[in-house]
Structure formats: C-alpha cells, structure tokens
C-alpha positions in Angstrom: 55.7 78.6 -64.5 54.3 82.2 -64.8 54.1 82.1 -68.6 51.9 78.9 -68.8 49.6 80.4 -66.1 49.3 83.6 -67.9 48.6 81.8 -71.2 45.9 79.8 -69.5 44.2 82.9 -68.1 44.3 84.8 -71.5 42.9 81.7 -73.3 40.0 81.5 -70.9 39.3 85.2 -71.3 39.3 84.8 -75.1 36.8 81.9 -74.9 34.5 83.9 -72.7 34.7 86.8 -75.2 33.9 84.5 -78.1 30.9 82.8 -76.4 29.5 86.0 -74.9 27.2 88.4 -76.6 28.4 91.2 -74.4 31.8 92.8 -74.7 34.2 91.6 -72.1 35.5 94.5 -69.9 38.0 94.6 -67.1 39.2 97.5 -65.0 42.9 98.4 -64.8 42.7 97.6 -61.0 41.4 94.1 -61.7 44.1 93.5 -64.3 46.8 94.7 -61.9 45.5 92.4 -59.2 45.5 89.5 -61.6 49.2 90.0 -62.5 50.1 90.5 -58.8 48.5 87.2 -58.0 50.0 85.1 -60.8 53.6 85.2 -59.5 52.5 84.1 -56.0 50.5 81.2 -57.4 53.3 80.2 -59.7 55.7 80.3 -56.8 53.5 78.1 -54.7 53.2 75.6 -57.5 56.9 75.5 -57.9 57.5 75.0 -54.2 54.9 72.3 -53.9 56.4 70.5 -56.9 59.8 70.5 -55.3 58.5 68.9 -52.2 56.5 66.4 -54.2 59.6 65.4 -56.1 61.3 64.6 -52.8 58.3 62.7 -51.5 58.2 60.6 -54.7 61.6 59.1 -54.0 61.4 59.0 -50.2 62.6 55.8 -48.6 62.7 57.0 -44.9 60.3 54.2 -44.1 61.8 51.3 -46.1 58.9 48.9 -45.4 56.4 51.5 -46.8 58.6 52.4 -49.8 58.9 48.8 -50.8 55.1 48.0 -50.5 53.6 51.1 -52.0 52.6 51.5 -55.7 53.3 55.2 -55.5 53.3 58.1 -53.1 50.2 60.1 -52.6 51.3 63.8 -52.1 48.2 66.0 -52.1 45.8 67.6 -54.6 43.9 70.9 -55.0 44.3 74.6 -55.1 47.8 75.8 -53.9 46.1 79.0 -52.8 43.3 77.3 -51.0 41.5 78.8 -48.0 40.7 75.4 -46.6 43.1 72.4 -46.3 41.7 69.0 -45.3 44.1 66.6 -43.7 43.5 62.8 -43.4 45.7 60.1 -41.9 47.0 58.0 -44.8 46.3 56.7 -48.3 44.1 53.6 -48.7 44.2 51.0 -51.5 42.3 53.2 -54.0 44.6 56.2 -53.3 47.7 54.1 -53.6 46.5 53.0 -57.0 45.5 56.4 -58.2 48.2 58.5 -56.6 45.6 61.0 -55.2 44.2 61.4 -51.7 40.5 60.6 -50.9 39.3 59.0 -54.1 37.7 56.0 -52.6 34.2 55.8 -50.9 35.4 58.1 -48.1 36.8 60.5 -50.6 33.5 60.6 -52.5 31.8 61.6 -49.3 34.4 64.2 -48.6 33.8 65.7 -52.1 30.1 65.7 -51.4 30.7 67.7 -48.1 33.0 70.1 -49.9 30.4 70.8 -52.6 27.7 71.3 -50.0 29.9 74.0 -48.4 29.9 75.8 -51.8 33.3 74.8 -53.0 34.5 72.6 -55.8 37.0 69.9 -54.9 39.6 71.8 -56.9 39.1 74.9 -54.7 40.4 73.2 -51.5 43.6 71.3 -50.8 43.5 67.7 -49.6 46.5 65.8 -48.1 47.3 63.1 -45.6 49.8 62.8 -42.7 51.4 59.8 -44.5 52.3 59.9 -48.1 52.5 56.1 -48.5 49.8 53.5 -47.8 50.6 51.6 -44.6 51.7 48.2 -45.6 49.5 45.2 -44.9 50.3 41.5 -44.3 50.1 39.4 -47.5 46.5 38.3 -48.2 44.9 40.7 -45.8 42.4 43.4 -46.7 41.5 46.9 -45.5 43.8 49.5 -44.2 45.8 49.8 -40.9 46.4 52.8 -38.8 49.8 54.5 -39.2 52.2 54.1 -36.3 53.4 57.1 -34.3 56.9 56.6 -35.7 55.6 56.6 -39.3 53.6 59.7 -38.8 56.5 61.5 -37.0 58.8 60.5 -39.9 56.5 61.8 -42.7 55.1 64.8 -40.8 57.7 67.3 -42.1 56.4 66.9 -45.6 52.9 67.9 -44.5 54.4 70.9 -42.5 56.0 72.1 -45.7 52.7 71.8 -47.6 50.9 73.8 -44.9 53.7 76.5 -44.9 53.5 76.9 -48.6 49.7 76.9 -49.0 49.1 79.0 -45.9 45.4 78.1 -45.7 43.0 80.2 -43.6 41.6 77.1 -42.0 42.8 73.6 -41.4 40.4 70.7 -41.0 41.7 67.5 -39.4 39.7 64.4 -40.4 39.8 62.0 -37.5 41.8 61.4 -34.3 44.7 59.8 -36.1 45.1 62.9 -38.3 45.1 65.0 -35.1 47.8 62.9 -33.5 49.9 63.1 -36.6 49.5 66.9 -36.9 49.6 68.0 -33.3 51.3 65.0 -31.6 48.5 64.6 -29.1 46.0 61.9 -28.5 42.3 62.3 -27.6 38.8 61.0 -28.3 36.8 62.6 -31.1 34.1 63.3 -28.5 36.6 65.6 -26.7 38.3 67.1 -29.8 35.6 67.8 -32.4 33.3 70.7 -32.7 35.5 73.5 -31.3 38.4 75.5 -32.6 42.0 74.5 -32.0 45.2 76.0 -33.4 48.1 74.8 -35.4 51.0 77.3 -35.4 48.5 80.1 -35.4 46.2 78.7 -38.1 42.6 77.9 -36.9 42.1 74.1 -36.8 38.7 72.4 -36.9 38.7 68.7 -35.9 35.9 66.5 -37.2 35.1 62.9 -37.9 36.8 61.1 -40.8 34.4 60.4 -43.7 35.1 56.7 -43.3 33.5 56.9 -39.8 30.3 58.2 -41.4 30.3 55.3 -43.8 30.5 52.9 -40.9 28.0 54.9 -38.8 25.1 56.0 -40.9 23.3 57.8 -38.0 21.9 61.1 -39.2 23.0 62.6 -35.8 26.6 61.8 -36.5 26.4 63.2 -40.1 24.9 66.4 -38.6 27.8 66.7 -36.2 30.3 66.8 -39.1 28.1 69.3 -41.0 27.9 71.6 -37.9 31.7 71.5 -37.8 31.8 72.6 -41.5 29.3 75.4 -40.8 31.7 76.7 -38.2 34.4 76.6 -40.9 32.2 78.6 -43.3 31.5 81.2 -40.5 35.3 81.5 -39.7 35.9 82.2 -43.4 33.0 84.7 -43.4 31.2 82.9 -46.1 27.5 83.5 -46.6 25.5 80.5 -45.4 22.1 79.8 -47.1 19.2 78.4 -45.2 19.4 75.2 -47.2 23.0 74.8 -46.0 22.1 75.3 -42.4 19.5 72.5 -42.6 21.8 70.1 -44.5 22.1 66.6 -43.2 19.0 66.9 -41.0 
C-alpha cells in the first residue's frame, strides 16, 4: 500500500509544479516527515481494510445479514482527528454502503464543513454495520437492540483503536449506549466532556433530531458542542464560526 500512496503524492506534487508559476520547493525536514507519515497511513489503511473484509461477510446477527443489501463499514480519513459515531445505517446508507448519506448525513456534512473540515478529513462510522431489519411493508428505521449493538460493537472498537482520533463525537443517545453501554437522556449527556478509554468524547444530538426539531435553539446547542470540539483540538475559531446557527 505504500507504493500507491507515494505515487499519488508525487503525482499531486507534479501537477502543482506544472500549474504554478513559482518553483515548487520543499525542505529536507518536510520531505522526511512525509516519508515518515506514509507508512503509518498505509498501515492504518491495511488494518481497516482487514476489519472491513470481516464485516462484509459477518453473519453474527442472522436476521440482519439476511435483510441487508450490504454492510456499511465507515468512511473518511484513517488518520482523522475527529471520529463521528452514529447508531446504525438507514435505507439510504444500506443502498450506498456509506454512513450518513441521507438527509441526516447531508446535515452532518454541513456541520463538518462549518467546523472548517472537509467530510474526507474526518472519519464517520456507526455502532451497527447493518441496517436494522424492518417488517415487510413498513417504512422508516428502527432503533438497534442492545444485543445487536453489543454484538457489533467490537468492530467499532477496532476502528477506533486503529484510527486513534483525538476526539470522538457520539451522535445521539443510542450511539452513546452502544459505545459506553450506559443509558441517559441527551439533556443529561450532551454539552460536556466524557471519556472513552482515555479519548475525549463529546456527546451531541443526532442530525436526524435536528431535522425533526427545527428550533434554532436546538441547532445552536449542537453547534456549541462542536465549538468545544474545535477548542479541544486547539483549532482557531473565527467570529463567523462562533455566531453560526444563531
């Protein structure tokens, strides 16, 4: 995996050189750091791919394995500073094989961009890798059962251990239960720092909640949680960002 990654970087540098009027220069220190980083990134990609391969053929929950279109593993930067964790794929995610691509996912992407990141900069995953099955003819999505979350949780734990994000963000009370094994109301949980195995954990509302509740005050609560995340990462916060969602 190292060779393709190196080829990609060199190709990008060549394109910058061709499209720039100024000569492209890089210090020996910068080059050394680049080559030190590539093996780590490649290793994470390989490790995640191995877990994803096991997830793709998982039948630990036979009822979910038989009803899903495909598993939904996770997406984003394997070296991400922030990892967002939801509860389970919905119908759109089950069709696409990617988490948070429906209406709630579009809102999450908007929030990520407002924080100053591209969606590809962060990592997004769910507690469950399969969409919870629904009775024939029914619509919507059901909440994962505690047993389903307990069964699937080890895959998420592996993802977190490989990526080693600086901050985790749990989206909604169900995600919190699946990650920490504890129940609680969002009123009690959100807006303050928790910890998952030593990693700072911010709990906030699921984007789907904001779609149901269009109150500006609820949107502001989520944004205040994200401002705390930016502060924890020691990211500069512009005045426009501080006033966002007001």
